[in-house]
Structure formats: C-alpha cells, structure tokens
Coordinates of C-alpha atoms in Angstrom, one line a residue:
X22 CA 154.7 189.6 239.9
X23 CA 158.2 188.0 240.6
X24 CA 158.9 185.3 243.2
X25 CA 162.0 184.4 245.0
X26 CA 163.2 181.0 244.2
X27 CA 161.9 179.3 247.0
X28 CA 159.0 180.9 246.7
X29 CA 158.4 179.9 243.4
X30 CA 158.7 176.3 244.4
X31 CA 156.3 176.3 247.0
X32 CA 153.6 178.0 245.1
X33 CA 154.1 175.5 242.2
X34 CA 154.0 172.4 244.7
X35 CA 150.7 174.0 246.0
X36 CA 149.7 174.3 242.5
X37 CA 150.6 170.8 242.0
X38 CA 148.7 169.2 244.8
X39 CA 145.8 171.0 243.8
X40 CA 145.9 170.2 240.8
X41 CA 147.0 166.5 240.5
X42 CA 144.7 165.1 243.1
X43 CA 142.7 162.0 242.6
X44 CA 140.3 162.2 239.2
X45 CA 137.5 160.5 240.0
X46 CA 136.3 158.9 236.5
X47 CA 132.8 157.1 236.3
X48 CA 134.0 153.3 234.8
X49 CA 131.4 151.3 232.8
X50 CA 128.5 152.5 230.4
X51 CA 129.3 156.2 230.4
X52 CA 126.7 158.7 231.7
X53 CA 124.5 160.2 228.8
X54 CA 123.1 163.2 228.3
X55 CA 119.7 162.3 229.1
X56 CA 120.7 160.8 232.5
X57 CA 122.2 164.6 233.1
X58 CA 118.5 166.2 233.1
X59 CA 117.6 163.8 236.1
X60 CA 120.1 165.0 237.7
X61 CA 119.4 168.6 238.0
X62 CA 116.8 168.0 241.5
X63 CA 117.9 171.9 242.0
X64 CA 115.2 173.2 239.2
X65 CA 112.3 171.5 241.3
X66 CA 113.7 172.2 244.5
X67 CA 114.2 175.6 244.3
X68 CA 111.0 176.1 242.4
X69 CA 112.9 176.9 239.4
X70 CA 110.2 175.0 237.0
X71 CA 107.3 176.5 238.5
X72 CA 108.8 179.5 237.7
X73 CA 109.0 179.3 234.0
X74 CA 105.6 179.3 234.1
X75 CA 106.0 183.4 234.3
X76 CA 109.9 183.8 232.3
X77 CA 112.5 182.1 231.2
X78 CA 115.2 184.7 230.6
X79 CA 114.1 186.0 227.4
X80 CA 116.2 189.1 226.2
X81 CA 118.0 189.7 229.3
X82 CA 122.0 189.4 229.0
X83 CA 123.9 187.7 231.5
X84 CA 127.6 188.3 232.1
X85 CA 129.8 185.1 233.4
X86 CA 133.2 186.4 234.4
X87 CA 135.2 183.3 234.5
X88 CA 137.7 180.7 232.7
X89 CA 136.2 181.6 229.7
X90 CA 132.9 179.4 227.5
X91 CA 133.0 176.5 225.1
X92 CA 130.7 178.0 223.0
X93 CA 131.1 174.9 221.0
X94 CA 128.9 172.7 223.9
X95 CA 126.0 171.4 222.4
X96 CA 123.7 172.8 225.7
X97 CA 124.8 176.0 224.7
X98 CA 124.1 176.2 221.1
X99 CA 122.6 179.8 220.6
X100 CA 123.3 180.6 224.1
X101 CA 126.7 183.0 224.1
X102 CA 126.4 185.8 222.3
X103 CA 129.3 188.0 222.7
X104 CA 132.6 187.8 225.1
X105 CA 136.3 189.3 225.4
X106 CA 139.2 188.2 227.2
X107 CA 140.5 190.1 229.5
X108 CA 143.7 188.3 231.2
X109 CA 146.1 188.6 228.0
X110 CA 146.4 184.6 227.2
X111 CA 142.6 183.5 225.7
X112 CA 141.2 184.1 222.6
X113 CA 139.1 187.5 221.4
X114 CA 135.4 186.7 221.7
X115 CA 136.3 184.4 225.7
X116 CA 135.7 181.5 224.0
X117 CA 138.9 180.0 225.1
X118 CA 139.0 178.2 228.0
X119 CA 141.9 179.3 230.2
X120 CA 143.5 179.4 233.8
X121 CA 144.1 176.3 236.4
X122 CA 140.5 175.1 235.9
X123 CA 139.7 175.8 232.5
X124 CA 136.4 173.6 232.4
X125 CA 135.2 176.0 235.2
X126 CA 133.4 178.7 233.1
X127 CA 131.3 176.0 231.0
X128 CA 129.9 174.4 234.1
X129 CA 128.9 177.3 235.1
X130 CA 127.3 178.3 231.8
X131 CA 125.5 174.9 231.4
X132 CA 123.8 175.8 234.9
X133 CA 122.9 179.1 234.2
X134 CA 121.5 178.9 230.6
X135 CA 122.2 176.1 229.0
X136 CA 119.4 174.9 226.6
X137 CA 119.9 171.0 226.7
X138 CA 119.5 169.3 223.0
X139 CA 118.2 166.8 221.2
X140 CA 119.7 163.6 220.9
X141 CA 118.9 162.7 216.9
X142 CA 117.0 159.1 217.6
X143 CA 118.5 155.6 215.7
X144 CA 116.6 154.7 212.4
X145 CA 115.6 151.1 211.3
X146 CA 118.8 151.5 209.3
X147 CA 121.1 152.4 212.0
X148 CA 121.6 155.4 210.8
X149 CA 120.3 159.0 213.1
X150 CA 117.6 160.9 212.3
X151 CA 116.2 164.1 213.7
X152 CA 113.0 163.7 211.9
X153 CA 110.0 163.2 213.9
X154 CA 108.5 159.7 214.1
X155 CA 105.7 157.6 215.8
X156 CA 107.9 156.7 218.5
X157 CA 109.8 159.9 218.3
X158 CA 110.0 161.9 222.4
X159 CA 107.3 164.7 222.8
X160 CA 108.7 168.3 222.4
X161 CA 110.5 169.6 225.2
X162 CA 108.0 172.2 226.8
X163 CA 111.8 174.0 228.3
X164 CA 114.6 174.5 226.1
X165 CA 116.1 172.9 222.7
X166 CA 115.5 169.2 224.2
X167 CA 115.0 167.0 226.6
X168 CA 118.8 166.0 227.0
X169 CA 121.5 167.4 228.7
X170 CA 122.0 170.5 230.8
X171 CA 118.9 172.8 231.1
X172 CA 120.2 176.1 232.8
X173 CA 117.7 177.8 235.4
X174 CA 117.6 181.2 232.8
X175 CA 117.4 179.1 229.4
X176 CA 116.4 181.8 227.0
X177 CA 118.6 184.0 228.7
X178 CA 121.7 185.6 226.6
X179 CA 125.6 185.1 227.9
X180 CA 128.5 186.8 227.5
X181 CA 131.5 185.2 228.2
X182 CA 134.5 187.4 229.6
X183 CA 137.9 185.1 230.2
X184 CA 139.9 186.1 233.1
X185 CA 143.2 184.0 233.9
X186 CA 142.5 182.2 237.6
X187 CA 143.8 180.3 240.2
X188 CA 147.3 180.1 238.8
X189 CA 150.1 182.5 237.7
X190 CA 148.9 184.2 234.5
X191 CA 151.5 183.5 231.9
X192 CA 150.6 186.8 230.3
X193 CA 151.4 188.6 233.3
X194 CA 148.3 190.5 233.5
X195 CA 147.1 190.1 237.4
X196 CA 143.9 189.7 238.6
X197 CA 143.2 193.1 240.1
X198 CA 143.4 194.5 236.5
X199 CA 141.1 191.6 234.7
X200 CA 137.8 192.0 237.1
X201 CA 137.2 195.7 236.8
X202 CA 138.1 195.8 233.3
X203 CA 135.5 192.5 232.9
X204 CA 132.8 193.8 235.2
X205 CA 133.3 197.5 232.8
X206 CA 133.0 195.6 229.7
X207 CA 129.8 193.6 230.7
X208 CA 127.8 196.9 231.5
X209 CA 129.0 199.0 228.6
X210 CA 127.7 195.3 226.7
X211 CA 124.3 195.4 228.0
X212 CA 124.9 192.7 230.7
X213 CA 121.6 192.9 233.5
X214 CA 123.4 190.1 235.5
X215 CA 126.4 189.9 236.2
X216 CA 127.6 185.8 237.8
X217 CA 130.9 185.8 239.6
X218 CA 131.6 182.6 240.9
X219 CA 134.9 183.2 242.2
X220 CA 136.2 184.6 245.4
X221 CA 138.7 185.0 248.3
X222 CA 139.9 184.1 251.3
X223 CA 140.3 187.9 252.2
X224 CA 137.1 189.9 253.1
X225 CA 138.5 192.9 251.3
X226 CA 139.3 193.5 248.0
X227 CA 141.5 195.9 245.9
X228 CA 140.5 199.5 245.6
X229 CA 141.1 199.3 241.7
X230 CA 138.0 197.4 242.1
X231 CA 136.2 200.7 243.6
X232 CA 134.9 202.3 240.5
X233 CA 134.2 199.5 238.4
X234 CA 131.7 198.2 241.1
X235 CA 130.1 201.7 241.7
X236 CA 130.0 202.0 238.2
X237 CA 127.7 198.8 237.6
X238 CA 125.8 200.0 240.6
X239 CA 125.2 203.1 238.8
X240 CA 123.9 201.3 235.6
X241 CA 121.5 199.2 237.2
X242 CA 123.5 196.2 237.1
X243 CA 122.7 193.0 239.7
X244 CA 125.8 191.5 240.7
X245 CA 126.2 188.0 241.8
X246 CA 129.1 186.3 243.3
X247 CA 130.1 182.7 245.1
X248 CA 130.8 182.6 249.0
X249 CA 133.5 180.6 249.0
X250 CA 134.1 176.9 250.0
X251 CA 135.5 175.8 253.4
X252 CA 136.8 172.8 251.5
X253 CA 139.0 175.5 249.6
X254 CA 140.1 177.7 252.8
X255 CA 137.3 180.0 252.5
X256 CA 136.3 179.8 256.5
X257 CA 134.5 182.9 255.7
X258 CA 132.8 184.9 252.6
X259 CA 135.4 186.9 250.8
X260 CA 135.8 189.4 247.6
X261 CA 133.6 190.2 245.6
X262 CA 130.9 188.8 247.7
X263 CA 131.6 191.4 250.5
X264 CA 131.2 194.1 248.1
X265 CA 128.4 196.1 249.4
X266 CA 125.1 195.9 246.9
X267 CA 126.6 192.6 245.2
X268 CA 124.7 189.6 246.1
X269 CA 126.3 186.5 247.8
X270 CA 125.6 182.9 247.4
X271 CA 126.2 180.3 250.1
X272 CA 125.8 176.6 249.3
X273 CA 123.0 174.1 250.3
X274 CA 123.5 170.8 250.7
X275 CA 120.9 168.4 248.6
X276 CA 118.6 168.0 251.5
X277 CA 118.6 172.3 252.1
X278 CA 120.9 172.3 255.1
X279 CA 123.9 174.9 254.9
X280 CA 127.0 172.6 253.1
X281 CA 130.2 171.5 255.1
X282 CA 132.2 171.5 252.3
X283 CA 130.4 173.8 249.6
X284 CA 129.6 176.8 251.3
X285 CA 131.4 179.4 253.7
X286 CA 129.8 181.8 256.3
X287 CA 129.7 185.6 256.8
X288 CA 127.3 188.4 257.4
X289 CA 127.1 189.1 253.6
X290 CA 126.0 186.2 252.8
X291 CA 122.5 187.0 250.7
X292 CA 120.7 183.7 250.2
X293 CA 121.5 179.7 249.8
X294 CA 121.0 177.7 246.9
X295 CA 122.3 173.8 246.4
X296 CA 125.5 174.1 246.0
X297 CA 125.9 169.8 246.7
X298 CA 125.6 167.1 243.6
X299 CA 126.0 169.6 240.9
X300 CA 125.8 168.6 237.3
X301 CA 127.3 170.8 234.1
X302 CA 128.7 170.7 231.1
X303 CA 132.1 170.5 230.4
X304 CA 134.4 172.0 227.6
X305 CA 134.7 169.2 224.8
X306 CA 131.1 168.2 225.0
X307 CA 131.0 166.3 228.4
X308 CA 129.6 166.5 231.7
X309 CA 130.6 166.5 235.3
X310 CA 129.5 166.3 238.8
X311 CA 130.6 168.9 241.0
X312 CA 130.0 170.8 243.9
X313 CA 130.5 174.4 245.5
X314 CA 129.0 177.8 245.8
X315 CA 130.7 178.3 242.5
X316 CA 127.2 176.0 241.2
X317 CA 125.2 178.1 243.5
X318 CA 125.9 181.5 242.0
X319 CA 124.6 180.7 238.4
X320 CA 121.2 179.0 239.8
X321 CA 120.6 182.7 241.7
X322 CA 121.8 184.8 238.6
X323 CA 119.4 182.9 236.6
X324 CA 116.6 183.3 238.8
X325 CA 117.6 187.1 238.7
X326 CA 117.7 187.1 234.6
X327 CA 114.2 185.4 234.8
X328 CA 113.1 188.3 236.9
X329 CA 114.2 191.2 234.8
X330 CA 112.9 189.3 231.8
X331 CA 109.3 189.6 233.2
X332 CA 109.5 192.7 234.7
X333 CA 111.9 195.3 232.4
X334 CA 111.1 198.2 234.8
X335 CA 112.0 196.6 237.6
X336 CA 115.4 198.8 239.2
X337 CA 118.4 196.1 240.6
X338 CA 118.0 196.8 244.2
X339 CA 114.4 195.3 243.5
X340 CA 115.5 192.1 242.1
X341 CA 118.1 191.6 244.6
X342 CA 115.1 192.5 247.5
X343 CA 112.2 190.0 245.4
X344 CA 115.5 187.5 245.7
X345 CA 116.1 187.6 249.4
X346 CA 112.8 188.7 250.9
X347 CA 111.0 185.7 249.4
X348 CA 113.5 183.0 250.3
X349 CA 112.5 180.8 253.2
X350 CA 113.8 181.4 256.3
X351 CA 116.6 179.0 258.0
X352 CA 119.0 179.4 261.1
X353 CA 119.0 181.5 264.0
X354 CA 117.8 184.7 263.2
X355 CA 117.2 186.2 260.0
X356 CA 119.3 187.2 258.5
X357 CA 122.3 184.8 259.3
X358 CA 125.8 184.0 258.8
X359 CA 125.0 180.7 257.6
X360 CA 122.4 180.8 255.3
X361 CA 121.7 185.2 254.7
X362 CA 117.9 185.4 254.6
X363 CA 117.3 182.0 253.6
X364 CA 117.0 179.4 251.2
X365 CA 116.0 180.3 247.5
X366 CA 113.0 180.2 246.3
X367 CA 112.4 180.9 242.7
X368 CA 109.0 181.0 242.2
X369 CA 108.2 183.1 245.2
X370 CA 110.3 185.6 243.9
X371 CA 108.6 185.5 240.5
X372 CA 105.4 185.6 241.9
X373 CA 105.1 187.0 245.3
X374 CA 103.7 190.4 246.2
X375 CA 106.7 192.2 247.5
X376 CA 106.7 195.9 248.4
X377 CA 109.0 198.1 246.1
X378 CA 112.1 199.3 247.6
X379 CA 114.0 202.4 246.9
X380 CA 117.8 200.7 247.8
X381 CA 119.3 198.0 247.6
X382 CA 119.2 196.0 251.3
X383 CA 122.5 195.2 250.7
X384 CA 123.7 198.3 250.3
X385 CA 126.1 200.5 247.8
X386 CA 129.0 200.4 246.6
X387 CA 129.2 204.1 246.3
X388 CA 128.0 205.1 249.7
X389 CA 130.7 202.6 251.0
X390 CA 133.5 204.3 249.3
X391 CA 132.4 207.8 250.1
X392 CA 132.9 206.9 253.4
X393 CA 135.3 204.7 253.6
X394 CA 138.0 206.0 250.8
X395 CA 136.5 209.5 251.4
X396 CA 136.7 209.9 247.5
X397 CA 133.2 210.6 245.1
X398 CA 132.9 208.0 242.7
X399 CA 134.2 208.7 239.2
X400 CA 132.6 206.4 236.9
X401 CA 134.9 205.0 233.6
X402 CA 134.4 206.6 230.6
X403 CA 132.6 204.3 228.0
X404 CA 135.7 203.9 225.7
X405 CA 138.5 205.0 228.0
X406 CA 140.3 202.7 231.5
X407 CA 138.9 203.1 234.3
X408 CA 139.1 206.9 236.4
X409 CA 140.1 207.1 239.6
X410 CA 138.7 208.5 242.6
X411 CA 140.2 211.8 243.9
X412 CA 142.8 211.6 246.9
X413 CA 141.4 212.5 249.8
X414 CA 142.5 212.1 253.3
X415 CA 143.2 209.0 255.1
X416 CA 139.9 207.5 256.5
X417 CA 139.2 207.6 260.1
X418 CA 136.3 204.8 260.4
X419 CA 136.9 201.4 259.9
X420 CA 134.5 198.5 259.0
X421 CA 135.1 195.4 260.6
X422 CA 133.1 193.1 258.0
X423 CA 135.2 194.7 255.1
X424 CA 138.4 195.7 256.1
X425 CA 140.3 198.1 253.7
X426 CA 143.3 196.6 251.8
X427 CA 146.6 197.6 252.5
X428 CA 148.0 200.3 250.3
X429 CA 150.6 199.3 247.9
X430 CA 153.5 200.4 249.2
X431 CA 152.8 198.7 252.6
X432 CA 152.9 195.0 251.0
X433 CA 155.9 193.3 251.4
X434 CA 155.0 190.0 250.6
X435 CA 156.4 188.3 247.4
X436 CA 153.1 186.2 246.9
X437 CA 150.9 186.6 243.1
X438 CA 147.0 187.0 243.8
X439 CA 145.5 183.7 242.7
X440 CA 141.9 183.9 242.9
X441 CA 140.2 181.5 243.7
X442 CA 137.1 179.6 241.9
X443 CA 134.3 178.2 243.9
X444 CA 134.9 174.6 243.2
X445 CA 134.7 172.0 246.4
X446 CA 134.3 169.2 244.3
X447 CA 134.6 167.8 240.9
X448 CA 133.1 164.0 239.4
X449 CA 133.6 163.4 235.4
X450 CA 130.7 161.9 233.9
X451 CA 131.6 161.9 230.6
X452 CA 135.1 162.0 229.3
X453 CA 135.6 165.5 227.2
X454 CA 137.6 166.3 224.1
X455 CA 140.1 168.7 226.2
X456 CA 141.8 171.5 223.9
X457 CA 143.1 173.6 226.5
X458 CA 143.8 171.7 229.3
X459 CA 146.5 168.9 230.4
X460 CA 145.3 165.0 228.9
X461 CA 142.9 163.4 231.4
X462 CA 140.7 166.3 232.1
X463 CA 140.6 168.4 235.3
X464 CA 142.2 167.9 238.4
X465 CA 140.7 166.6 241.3
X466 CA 141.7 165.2 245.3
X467 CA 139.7 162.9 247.1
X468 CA 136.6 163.5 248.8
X469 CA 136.4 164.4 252.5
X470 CA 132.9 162.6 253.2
X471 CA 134.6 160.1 255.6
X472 CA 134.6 162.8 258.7
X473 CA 133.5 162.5 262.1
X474 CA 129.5 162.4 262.8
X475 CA 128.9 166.1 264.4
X476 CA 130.5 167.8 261.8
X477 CA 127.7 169.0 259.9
X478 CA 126.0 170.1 263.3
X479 CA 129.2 172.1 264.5
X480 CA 130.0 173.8 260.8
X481 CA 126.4 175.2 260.7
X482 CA 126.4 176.3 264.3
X483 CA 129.6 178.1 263.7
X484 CA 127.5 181.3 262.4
X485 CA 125.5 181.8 265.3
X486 CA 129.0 182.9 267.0
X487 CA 130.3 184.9 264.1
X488 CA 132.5 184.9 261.4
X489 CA 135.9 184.4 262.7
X490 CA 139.1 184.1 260.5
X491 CA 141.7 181.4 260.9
X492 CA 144.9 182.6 262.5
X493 CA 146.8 182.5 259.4
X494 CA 144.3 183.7 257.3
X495 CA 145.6 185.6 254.1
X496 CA 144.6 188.9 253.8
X497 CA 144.9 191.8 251.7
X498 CA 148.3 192.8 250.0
X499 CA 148.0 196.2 248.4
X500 CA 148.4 196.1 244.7
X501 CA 146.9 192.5 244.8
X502 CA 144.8 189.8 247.7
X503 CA 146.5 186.3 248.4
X504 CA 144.4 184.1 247.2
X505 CA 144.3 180.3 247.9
X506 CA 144.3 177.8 245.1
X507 CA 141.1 175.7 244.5
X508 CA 141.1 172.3 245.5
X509 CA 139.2 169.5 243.4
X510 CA 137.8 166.7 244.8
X511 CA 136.1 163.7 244.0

C-alpha cells in the first residue's frame, strides 16, 4: 500500500487525532481489582449469572481475532491456550499486543473469559499470604476469585490470533489477507466461537473474505462480530457483521436502551447487549473503563461458548437461533434496525424451550456467494492458502443490504484499509505496565455526553426509517475497504 505525499500526511494527522485525544486517568486511591467485579452490572443484567447455573464454558474454544492477548493478565491465568499472528509484526503464539490500540484484544478477553483472581490477603506481619484464615473471603462459587474481571464464558478456552488494526501495518501485510487467514486458522484449531469485535464503515467486504467465511460455516463454526460505533463513523453495521450467517452485536446502553455512541444500526443487526460502562482488563495487569459494541460482542460469544458447552450436539445455526429467539423484544417491529430481535438474554437462551431449526436465520455465507459471485464454494485445504472460487460470469442480481465490492482493478483510490475496532470509549482505571504501546497508555478524546436533550430519542428512531449511509460514506475499494480509524474517548 503506497500513499502519495499528501496523502500520507493526512492519514497520519487522522491517525494522530485519534490517537492523542484526551486520556482520561482516574486521580486519587487507584481503582482495585475487587472494585472491578462490581462493576460488571452486565452479568446480572443479561442473566449471565443465572446462567452458570446450567455452563460456564467448559471445553469449548473460543477464537478472539484482535490486537493480540496479554496472556500474562492475572484474570486470564489458564485462560489462552493457543494463538498465532497473522499480520507479520507480533509475536508466534498472538501474545503480543499490536496495532493502533494494542490494549484492545485484552479487554475483550477479560470480558469474554477472564477468571478474576485472588488477591493474597495481608498477614499480622505485613507480609501476603494466600493461606486460608478465619477471616480469610469465602471461595468464589465462579471463577479463580472474587477480584477482578470475571468473563461471561469463564471456563471457556481462548485462542488469541493478532491481526495488525487501525493503522498502517509496518509489516505491510493488509488486512484483507490477515482475517481469512485468522478466521482459517481458528477452525482448523478447534475454535466453536469465533469473537470479531472489529468492523467497517462499508457494508461490504472483500471477496478474499468469501471462502474463509463459507468455510467456517461449513465447519460448524458461530461467528460473532461488533456493529460498529456511531461515535467512530459507523452510521450503519459494516463487515464482517453483514456477512450472512455471522451474528451481529449492537450496543445497549446501561439502562437497555439502544446506545448513541456505542452501537450503530442495520438490518443485520442480530441482538443487543450493553455495550455502555464497560470494564476489562488491560495489557500490563490494569483495568479500564470503556465502551462500544466492541464490549458487546464478547458478552454474546460467551453466552454462545456457554451454550455449546451444555449442549455438544447442538449444530451453529441453533445456537445463533436459541441466541436471538430468546432475547426480549425492543423497538418497532421485530426484528429491527436498532436493536435486531432484541435485547440478550442469557439465561433464556440456556434454558428456554426452543424449537430446533435446520438453518441458520441469518442465513449463509455459501448460498450468498452462489448467488451473488455465481461461484461454488471451494473450501481451504487444511494445510494449504486459501482456494479460490471458480470465475464465473458477472452477476446480474444485486443486494442492496450487502453491496459487492468493487473489483481490483476498478479502485483508484490511494487510501490503506484500516479497520476499525469497536471502541466508542475508553476510561483507565488502573495505570498498566505498557510493553508495546507509547508511555501513558492508550489514546483517548473527550467524551461527547454534553449533547442536546433529544438525541437519544432521534438516534434510536433513526431505524424505523432505514439504514441510510452518510453522503461521503467510504465504501468498498477492491483489493482492500476504507476503513475509518477508531476514536477513543473519555
């Protein structure tokens, strides 16, 4: 990817902005781990807790495509299991944090599966002790103790694949190559989940993508992907969440209404989880506050890895149904641009009865591009890149709700894809040790609470008209999407 001078600068100013906003530290008495647990109101809300009751994860292998996994977090002791990189500039085993929001992967881990600790308690000699004692907390009934980030899945397995986002990759590898050859990896590793919380600001997404989500789709693999933020550009959902079959995530604020800043709208839009007041762990060993559907996503993937730990048997297209057909019902319509078929319920979809479906609801991958490419799907061999579909003849339908990208050759623009992660807001809580990532921690811009009353009341309506794109919306460019940078705030 080469850029013209100017170009160049513009894109790095962008980058700049977006990543030198305002970092909004907490001051005094620093927030400890234990005050993180109280925090997490999303595990009672969305009947997350009740639903431990029947799983927690056990055995099932979940996939985080991301900025890669401190592995070292004490939350996630146990936790990751395997990993790769996959952009060219981490380390073997995705363990390095990488890309313009490095600390992104790790929050999302913490959410999904972190265990939580136990914080040794002070002796009568000062000195700690993880021996138990008269006065010594009761065992945790969930996880490894009762401090720090519990994830909603937190017996569940992780594999951490490292893709380079949100900035130019120094390794040169672009991001239309890293996601197929991540979402390959993860099914030839076992994965069951698979959490993308990233996305676009175009509804399409690269045909290279094609085989490696048919492929998935043929294994029996749920896929779960962010929404997108209005506070990052996303106006509406965009790739991978407009795959067909791959299940999208808008954001809730803490009260359950559809987020201003933390969610986006679209017809493939799944089901809503809190996406608002987010708290995870951080690379280093700390913990931040943050918001976006990029929070959302791992609270759904978890309840999916709790569902195909209690039921083994149960196909993809059934987890994704039990997901969306026991959420409660919210907006005009069911389902809705604004909030898919409702708002998530964990339990229910542990528990419910729910009739057995054949497909998934959200449809396939596969049908999509036998109709739309006019190609049969040629799935990757296990140890070879990934095939290609045969060239057939143009296509003659057209789907308004996922447009086709442009073929190289008709791109003309000088732009890199940078992808975007589904950050709308960022809060430290507790400094971290950064190793990969510019002193100070990560980047942030102020918040945009301060807005007119009505907002709220006109975002969320916005769906019953339709999903419709800003006029300078960027769309597809051939051998890669424009993406916008993520924007942190405080």
């Amino acid at each position: 990817m080469v850029l013209v001078p100017r170009l160049r600068s513009l894109v790095a100013a962008l980058m700049t902005l977006a990543l030198a906003g305002s970092l909004a530290l907490v001051m005094g008495p620093a927030a400890s781990a234990d005050d993180i647990r109280d925090r997490e109101y999303w595990l009672e809300q969305s009947g997350v807790e009740k639903a431990w009751a029947t799983s927690q994860g056990e055995g099932v292998k979940v996939a985080i495509i991301d900025s890669g996994i401190d592995t070292s977090h004490a939350d996630l002791k146990g936790a990751v299991v395997g990993g790769i990189d996959m952009s060219g500039a981490g380390n073997a085993d995705g363990s390095k944090v990488i890309g313009a929001e490095p600390e992104h992967g790790t929050l999302v881990a913490t959410m999904l599966a972190g265990r939580g600790h136990a914080t040794p308690a002070p002796t009568a000699t000062g000195k700690s002790t993880t021996s138990a004692t008269p006065s010594a907390a009761p065992e945790p009934s969930f996880g490894a103790g009762n401090d720090g980030v519990i994830g909603v899945a937190p017996k569940a397995e992780l594999l951490s694949i490292s893709v380079w986002l949100g900035s130019e990759n120094p390794s040169g590898k672009n991001i239309d190559d890293q996601i197929p050859a991540a979402v390959k990896w993860a099914v030839d590793h076992g994965a069951k989940v698979i959490n993308m919380s990233l996305g676009s600001t175009s509804t399409a997404w690269p045909q290279s993508w094609d085989d490696a989500f048919a492929y998935a789709e043929a294994k029996d693999v749920v896929i779960v992907a962010a929404a997108g933020n209005r506070k990052t550009g996303s106006e509406q959902v965009g790739a991978p969440a407009t795959i067909p079959g791959v299940l999208a995530v808008g954001g809730l604020d803490k009260d359950g209404t559809a987020s201003v800043d933390s969610s986006s709208q679209g017809i493939s839009i799944g089901v809503s989880a809190p996406a608002e007041d987010l708290a995870g762990g951080l690379p280093g060993g700390g913990y931040a506050r943050w918001s976006g559907t990029s929070g959302a996503a791992p609270i759904v993937s978890g309840v999916a890895a709790l569902l195909r730990s209690a039921y083994p048997d149960m196909t993809a297209a059934q987890v994704v149904n039990r997901i969306i057909s026991t959420a409660t019902p919210k907006g005009e319509g069911v389902p809705n641009a604004i909030y898919g078929y409702g708002i998530l319920n964990a339990e229910a979809a542990l528990t419910a009865d729910v009739p057995l479906v054949d497909k998934n609801p959200l449809g396939s991958i596969a049908d999509w591009i036998h109709v739309h490419r006019r190609g049969e799907v040629t799935p990757p061999a296990v140890d070879g890149e990934p095939a290609t579909t045969v060239p057939q003849e143009k296509p003659t339908l057209s789907d308004a709700a996922v447009p086709v990208a442009l073929a190289a050759e008709q791109s003309t623009s000088a732009l890199p894809g940078i992808l975007v992660v589904g950050f709308a807001g960022l809060l430290l809580l507790v400094r971290p040790r950064w190793r990969n990532a510019p002193a100070g921690g990560p980047p942030s811009s102020a918040s945009c609470r301060g807005e007119k009353p009505g907002v709220r009341k006109r975002c969320d309506e916005r769906g019953a008209r339709g999903s419709k794109p800003r006029k300078n919306a960027p769309q597809a460019l051939g051998t890669g999407l424009r993406y916008n940078v993520a924007d942190l705030i405080g």
